[in-house]
Amino acid sequence: MVSSVKVFKKSAPNGKLTVYLGRRDFVDNTSSTDPIDGVVVCDDHYLQDRKIFASVTVTYRFGREEDEVMGLSFSKEMQLICQQVHPSLVSAAPNDVQQRLMNKIGGDAHPFNLHLPEEAPVSVQLSSGSQHTAKPLGVIYELQVYVAKDSTEIPHRRSAVSLAVRKVQYCPLDSPCRQPSAVVSKGFVFSSGKINLEVSLDKDVYYHDEPLSADLIINNNSKKSVKNIKCAVVQHIEVTMTNNHFNREVASVESKEGCPIGHKGMIKKNMTLTPQACNNKVKAGIALDGKVKDADANLASSTLVGTGKDPNDALGIIVSYSFRVRLNCGALGGELVADLPFKLMHPVSVPGETKPQNAKEDKKIEIEEFASFRRGFSVDQH
């Protein structure tokens, strides 16, 4: 059986250094993160007494570059790791794709593996809406491979290759399957009785572009009446650098069917919503997993933390979701609000590469330019 594996390359401006990557997304499973692996090709005659280094830098931009005046900066840049690739100081066996690339290219190919720190934040970008910004807001990673005499030397742009990579989280295979529900009630000062609202979702984890189905049970034991029902999917965003919290509705629907619900009235309803990034491109502050102009950009996935870890210690931009139901009880009655948290994630890739030891498969290497690299070729190439 012959299958193809896409590998993408990018060369330095002087053409002396070329980097090959099989993927740009590296998965954080809350206990460890996949290494950033690839192959670098450079002629030893060009190196002379110099070495090849690889570094990963994260840029945390929490404000517009256009608003930076009087020395004020709204971004933090940190180098997470810098490692000597050739001559390598770490002995590690190349993976299958690296080995095939080395066999295809020849002796000037050198594999590398970079391990991100466990506390590194997940890649998230904030939409600027209809406003144009020079640099995107959010957490952005960059892999740079360059030639230098030592790691402290500032790399020259002509002999360096920079590639955008991402740290992503997928839905864990061992996630508990539960059915979240909430019951809330509202009483009134000058009126006896209460309005009771019960909300339940059919599961706790939803995948991107999957419809959310919620069951509502409204029981009115008060003398007030329910005028209408509004349901919304709310994205909760926390920017840890500035300790800012804000919410954005990414899907909503309003219904007056069965309303008004008067005294002793009871109604059961099913409401369905599908949160999608394509319906929120003009809204500022929406957290995405890519740039707004990308056709395959999704809403940012829910941020997960490992077992036994404090969620308050998470860094970067923290994203969570809730299903919100509002019952309008009139001008004097106010609103009855119920929030039901859930997770919005990407499904984990089925490990199709796991095969019996005696099963052999020929994989053809297809090399393309990094400029055509899409996120569709993410985590299941190896």
Coordinates of C-alpha atoms in Angstrom, one line a residue:
M1 CA 0.0 0.0 0.0
V2 CA 1.4 3.4 -1.0
S3 CA 0.3 6.6 0.8
S4 CA 1.7 10.1 0.6
V5 CA 2.9 12.4 3.4
K6 CA 3.0 16.1 2.7
V7 CA 6.1 17.9 3.9
F8 CA 6.5 21.6 3.5
K9 CA 9.7 23.5 3.1
K10 CA 10.9 27.1 3.5
S11 CA 14.3 28.4 2.6
A12 CA 16.4 31.3 3.9
P13 CA 16.7 34.4 1.6
N14 CA 20.2 33.5 0.7
G15 CA 19.1 29.9 -0.3
K16 CA 21.7 28.3 1.9
L17 CA 19.4 27.0 4.6
T18 CA 16.1 25.0 4.1
V19 CA 13.7 23.8 6.8
Y20 CA 11.2 21.0 6.3
L21 CA 8.1 20.5 8.5
G22 CA 5.5 17.9 8.3
R23 CA 2.9 19.8 10.4
R24 CA 2.5 23.3 12.0
D25 CA 0.1 22.3 14.8
F26 CA 1.6 20.6 17.9
V27 CA -0.9 19.1 20.3
D28 CA -1.0 19.8 24.1
N29 CA -2.7 16.9 25.8
T30 CA -2.6 18.7 29.2
S31 CA 0.2 16.4 30.5
S32 CA 2.8 16.9 27.7
T33 CA 3.1 18.6 24.3
D34 CA 4.2 17.1 21.0
P35 CA 7.7 18.1 20.1
I36 CA 8.2 20.5 17.2
D37 CA 10.0 18.2 14.8
G38 CA 11.5 18.8 11.4
V39 CA 14.6 18.6 9.2
V40 CA 17.1 21.3 8.4
V41 CA 19.3 21.2 5.3
C42 CA 22.6 23.2 5.1
D43 CA 25.8 22.7 3.2
D44 CA 28.7 22.1 5.6
H45 CA 31.0 24.2 3.4
Y46 CA 28.7 27.2 4.1
L47 CA 28.7 26.6 7.8
Q48 CA 32.5 26.6 8.2
D49 CA 33.0 27.1 11.9
R50 CA 29.4 28.1 12.6
K51 CA 26.5 26.1 13.9
I52 CA 22.7 25.7 13.3
F53 CA 20.3 26.8 16.0
A54 CA 16.6 26.5 16.4
S55 CA 14.5 28.6 18.7
V56 CA 10.8 29.0 19.5
T57 CA 9.5 32.5 20.4
V58 CA 6.0 33.3 21.7
T59 CA 4.5 36.8 21.2
Y60 CA 1.7 37.7 23.5
R61 CA 0.0 40.8 22.0
F62 CA -2.8 42.2 24.1
G63 CA -3.3 45.6 22.5
R64 CA -3.2 47.2 19.1
E65 CA 0.2 48.3 17.8
E66 CA -1.4 51.5 16.5
D67 CA -2.1 52.5 20.1
E68 CA 1.5 52.2 21.3
V69 CA 2.6 55.7 22.0
M70 CA 5.1 57.4 24.4
G71 CA 7.1 54.1 24.8
L72 CA 4.0 52.2 25.8
S73 CA 4.0 48.5 24.6
F74 CA 1.1 46.2 24.4
S75 CA 3.0 43.0 23.6
K76 CA 5.5 40.7 25.4
E77 CA 7.9 38.5 23.5
M78 CA 9.6 35.5 25.1
Q79 CA 12.0 33.0 23.8
L80 CA 10.9 29.7 25.2
I81 CA 13.7 27.5 23.9
C82 CA 16.9 27.8 21.9
Q83 CA 18.7 24.6 20.9
Q84 CA 21.7 23.7 18.9
V85 CA 20.6 21.6 16.0
H86 CA 23.9 20.9 14.2
P87 CA 26.2 19.6 15.5
S88 CA 23.5 18.2 17.8
L89 CA 24.1 18.1 21.5
V90 CA 21.1 15.8 22.1
S91 CA 21.0 12.3 20.8
A92 CA 17.5 11.4 19.7
A93 CA 16.3 8.9 17.1
P94 CA 14.5 10.5 14.1
N95 CA 10.8 9.7 13.6
D96 CA 9.6 8.0 10.4
V97 CA 9.0 11.2 8.4
Q98 CA 12.4 12.7 9.4
Q99 CA 14.2 9.4 8.4
R100 CA 12.5 9.3 5.0
L101 CA 13.4 13.0 4.4
M102 CA 17.0 12.4 5.4
N103 CA 17.2 9.4 3.0
K104 CA 15.6 11.5 0.2
I105 CA 17.8 14.6 0.7
G106 CA 21.1 13.2 1.6
G107 CA 23.9 13.8 4.1
D108 CA 23.3 17.5 4.6
A109 CA 19.9 16.9 6.3
H110 CA 19.8 17.1 10.1
P111 CA 16.7 16.3 12.2
F112 CA 15.6 18.4 15.2
N113 CA 13.1 18.1 18.0
L114 CA 12.2 21.0 20.2
H115 CA 10.1 20.5 23.4
L116 CA 8.0 23.4 24.6
P117 CA 7.7 24.1 28.3
E118 CA 4.7 22.6 30.0
E119 CA 3.4 26.1 31.0
A120 CA 3.4 27.5 27.4
P121 CA 0.0 29.0 26.5
V122 CA -2.2 27.7 23.8
S123 CA -2.3 29.6 20.4
V124 CA -5.3 32.0 20.3
Q125 CA -6.0 35.1 18.2
L126 CA -8.5 37.8 18.9
S127 CA -10.5 39.2 16.0
S128 CA -10.3 42.9 15.5
G129 CA -13.7 43.0 13.8
S130 CA -14.0 45.5 11.0
Q131 CA -10.9 47.4 12.3
H132 CA -7.6 46.8 10.5
T133 CA -4.6 46.1 12.8
A134 CA -1.0 45.8 11.6
K135 CA -0.3 42.8 13.9
P136 CA -2.9 40.3 15.2
L137 CA -3.8 40.2 18.9
G138 CA -3.3 37.0 20.8
V139 CA -0.7 34.3 21.4
I140 CA 1.4 33.6 18.4
Y141 CA 4.4 31.2 18.1
E142 CA 7.3 31.4 15.7
L143 CA 9.9 28.8 14.9
Q144 CA 13.2 30.2 13.8
V145 CA 16.2 28.2 12.4
Y146 CA 19.4 30.1 11.8
V147 CA 23.1 29.9 11.4
A148 CA 25.4 31.6 14.0
K149 CA 28.6 31.1 15.9
D150 CA 26.8 30.7 19.3
S151 CA 23.2 30.9 20.7
T152 CA 23.7 34.5 21.9
E153 CA 24.4 35.9 18.5
I154 CA 21.6 37.8 16.8
P155 CA 20.6 35.9 13.7
H156 CA 20.9 37.6 10.3
R157 CA 17.8 37.6 8.3
R158 CA 19.5 36.4 5.1
S159 CA 20.6 33.2 6.9
A160 CA 17.5 32.5 9.0
V161 CA 14.1 30.8 8.3
S162 CA 11.0 31.8 10.3
L163 CA 7.9 29.7 10.3
A164 CA 4.6 30.2 12.1
V165 CA 3.6 27.2 14.3
R166 CA 0.7 26.7 16.7
K167 CA 0.2 24.9 20.0
V168 CA -3.4 23.4 20.0
Q169 CA -5.5 21.3 22.3
Y170 CA -7.8 18.5 21.2
C171 CA -10.6 16.8 23.0
P172 CA -9.1 14.1 25.2
L173 CA -10.1 10.5 24.5
D174 CA -10.8 9.9 28.2
S175 CA -13.0 12.9 28.7
P176 CA -16.0 12.0 31.0
C177 CA -19.4 11.8 29.2
R178 CA -21.9 13.7 31.3
Q179 CA -25.1 15.6 30.7
P180 CA -24.9 19.1 32.3
S181 CA -28.0 20.6 33.7
A182 CA -29.0 23.6 35.8
V183 CA -32.1 24.7 37.8
V184 CA -32.7 28.3 38.7
S185 CA -35.6 30.2 40.1
K186 CA -36.7 33.8 40.6
G187 CA -38.9 35.3 43.2
F188 CA -40.5 38.7 43.3
V189 CA -40.8 41.3 46.1
F190 CA -44.4 42.2 45.8
S191 CA -45.6 39.0 44.3
S192 CA -45.9 35.5 45.7
G193 CA -44.5 32.4 43.9
K194 CA -41.5 31.8 41.7
I195 CA -40.6 31.2 38.1
N196 CA -38.5 28.0 37.8
L197 CA -36.3 27.2 34.8
E198 CA -34.5 23.9 34.1
V199 CA -31.9 23.7 31.4
S200 CA -30.1 20.6 30.2
L201 CA -27.7 19.8 27.4
D202 CA -27.4 16.4 25.8
K203 CA -23.6 16.3 26.4
D204 CA -20.7 18.2 27.9
V205 CA -18.3 18.4 24.9
Y206 CA -19.3 19.6 21.5
Y207 CA -17.1 19.8 18.4
H208 CA -16.8 22.9 16.2
D209 CA -19.7 23.4 13.7
E210 CA -21.8 20.9 15.7
P211 CA -25.3 22.1 16.7
L212 CA -26.0 22.5 20.4
S213 CA -29.3 21.1 21.6
A214 CA -30.8 22.3 24.9
D215 CA -34.0 21.2 26.6
L216 CA -35.9 23.9 28.6
I217 CA -38.6 23.4 31.2
I218 CA -40.3 26.6 32.4
N219 CA -42.7 26.4 35.3
N220 CA -44.4 29.7 36.3
N221 CA -45.8 29.6 39.8
S222 CA -45.8 33.4 40.2
K223 CA -48.3 36.0 39.1
K224 CA -45.8 37.5 36.6
S225 CA -45.6 36.3 33.0
V226 CA -42.7 35.3 30.8
K227 CA -42.7 37.5 27.7
N228 CA -40.1 35.8 25.6
I229 CA -37.1 33.4 25.7
K230 CA -33.6 34.2 24.4
C231 CA -30.9 31.6 24.1
A232 CA -27.2 32.3 23.3
V233 CA -23.8 30.6 23.2
V234 CA -21.5 32.9 25.1
Q235 CA -17.7 32.9 24.7
H236 CA -15.9 33.9 27.9
I237 CA -12.4 35.3 27.4
E238 CA -9.8 36.1 30.1
V239 CA -6.6 38.0 29.1
T240 CA -4.2 37.0 31.9
M241 CA -1.6 39.6 31.1
T242 CA -4.0 42.5 31.9
N243 CA -6.4 40.5 34.1
N244 CA -9.3 41.5 31.8
H245 CA -12.5 39.5 31.4
F246 CA -15.1 39.9 28.7
N247 CA -17.9 38.0 27.0
R248 CA -19.0 37.7 23.4
E249 CA -22.2 36.1 22.1
V250 CA -21.2 33.9 19.2
A251 CA -24.7 32.5 18.5
S252 CA -28.2 33.5 19.6
V253 CA -31.9 32.9 19.0
E254 CA -35.0 34.5 20.4
S255 CA -38.4 32.9 20.6
K256 CA -41.9 34.0 21.6
E257 CA -43.6 30.7 20.8
G258 CA -45.8 29.7 23.7
C259 CA -45.4 33.1 25.3
P260 CA -46.6 34.8 27.3
I261 CA -46.4 32.1 30.0
G262 CA -48.8 33.1 32.6
H263 CA -49.7 32.0 36.2
K264 CA -49.5 28.2 36.6
G265 CA -48.2 27.9 33.1
M266 CA -45.7 25.3 32.1
I267 CA -43.8 24.8 28.8
K268 CA -41.2 22.5 27.4
K269 CA -39.0 23.6 24.6
N270 CA -35.9 22.4 22.6
M271 CA -33.6 25.1 21.4
T272 CA -30.8 24.5 18.9
L273 CA -27.8 26.8 18.2
T274 CA -24.7 26.3 16.0
P275 CA -21.8 28.7 17.0
Q276 CA -19.5 29.3 13.9
A277 CA -16.7 31.7 13.3
C278 CA -18.0 32.7 9.8
N279 CA -21.0 34.3 11.5
N280 CA -18.9 36.5 13.8
K281 CA -16.2 38.0 11.5
V282 CA -17.4 41.5 12.1
K283 CA -17.4 41.2 15.9
A284 CA -14.4 42.6 17.7
G285 CA -12.9 40.5 20.5
I286 CA -14.0 37.1 19.3
A287 CA -11.3 34.5 20.1
L288 CA -10.3 32.4 17.1
D289 CA -7.9 29.6 16.4
G290 CA -6.5 31.4 13.4
K291 CA -6.8 34.6 11.4
V292 CA -10.2 35.9 10.4
K293 CA -9.3 35.9 6.7
D294 CA -8.6 32.2 6.9
A295 CA -11.5 30.3 5.4
D296 CA -11.0 27.4 7.8
A297 CA -10.6 29.4 10.9
N298 CA -12.8 28.2 13.9
L299 CA -13.8 29.7 17.1
A300 CA -11.1 29.1 19.7
S301 CA -11.4 25.8 21.6
S302 CA -12.0 25.7 25.3
T303 CA -8.9 25.9 27.3
L304 CA -8.1 22.7 29.2
V305 CA -5.8 22.3 32.3
G306 CA -4.2 19.1 33.4
T307 CA -5.5 17.0 36.3
G308 CA -4.4 18.4 39.7
K309 CA -3.4 21.8 38.2
D310 CA -5.0 25.1 39.2
P311 CA -7.0 26.7 36.4
N312 CA -5.9 30.1 37.8
D313 CA -2.3 29.3 36.9
A314 CA -3.1 29.0 33.2
L315 CA -1.3 31.6 31.0
G316 CA -2.1 33.4 27.8
I317 CA -5.8 33.8 26.8
I318 CA -8.2 31.5 28.6
V319 CA -11.4 30.6 26.6
S320 CA -14.5 29.0 28.0
Y321 CA -18.1 28.7 26.8
S322 CA -21.6 28.6 28.3
F323 CA -25.2 28.2 27.1
R324 CA -27.2 31.1 28.4
V325 CA -30.9 31.3 28.7
R326 CA -32.8 34.5 29.5
L327 CA -36.4 34.7 30.4
N328 CA -37.9 38.2 30.0
C329 CA -40.4 38.7 32.8
G330 CA -41.4 42.2 31.8
A331 CA -40.3 45.7 32.7
L332 CA -40.8 45.3 36.4
G333 CA -40.1 41.6 36.7
G334 CA -36.6 41.7 35.2
E335 CA -34.9 38.6 33.8
L336 CA -34.3 35.1 34.9
V337 CA -30.8 34.0 33.7
A338 CA -29.3 30.5 33.6
D339 CA -25.7 29.7 32.5
L340 CA -24.7 26.2 31.6
P341 CA -21.0 25.7 30.9
F342 CA -19.8 23.3 28.2
K343 CA -16.6 22.6 26.2
L344 CA -16.2 23.4 22.5
M345 CA -13.2 21.4 21.0
H346 CA -11.7 19.8 18.0
P347 CA -12.2 16.0 17.8
V348 CA -9.0 14.1 18.5
S349 CA -7.5 12.5 15.4
V350 CA -8.0 8.8 15.1
P351 CA -4.5 7.4 15.2
G352 CA -4.5 5.8 11.8
E353 CA -0.8 5.5 11.8
T354 CA -0.9 2.8 14.5
K355 CA -0.4 -0.5 12.7
P356 CA 0.9 -3.9 13.6
Q357 CA 4.6 -4.3 13.6
N358 CA 4.6 -6.7 10.6
A359 CA 2.4 -4.3 8.6
K360 CA 4.5 -2.2 6.2
E361 CA 3.3 0.8 4.2
D362 CA 5.2 2.8 1.7
K363 CA 4.8 6.5 2.3
K364 CA 5.6 8.8 -0.6
I365 CA 7.1 12.2 0.5
E366 CA 5.4 15.1 -1.3
I367 CA 7.3 18.4 -0.8
E368 CA 5.5 21.7 -1.2
E369 CA 6.4 25.3 -0.3
F370 CA 5.5 26.5 3.2
A371 CA 3.4 29.4 1.8
S372 CA 0.7 26.8 0.7
F373 CA 0.7 25.2 4.2
R374 CA -2.8 25.1 5.5
R375 CA -4.0 24.0 9.0
G376 CA -5.7 21.0 7.5
F377 CA -2.4 19.2 7.5
S378 CA -2.0 19.4 11.2
V379 CA -1.4 16.6 13.6
D380 CA -1.9 13.2 11.9
Q381 CA 1.0 13.3 9.4
H382 CA 3.4 11.2 11.5

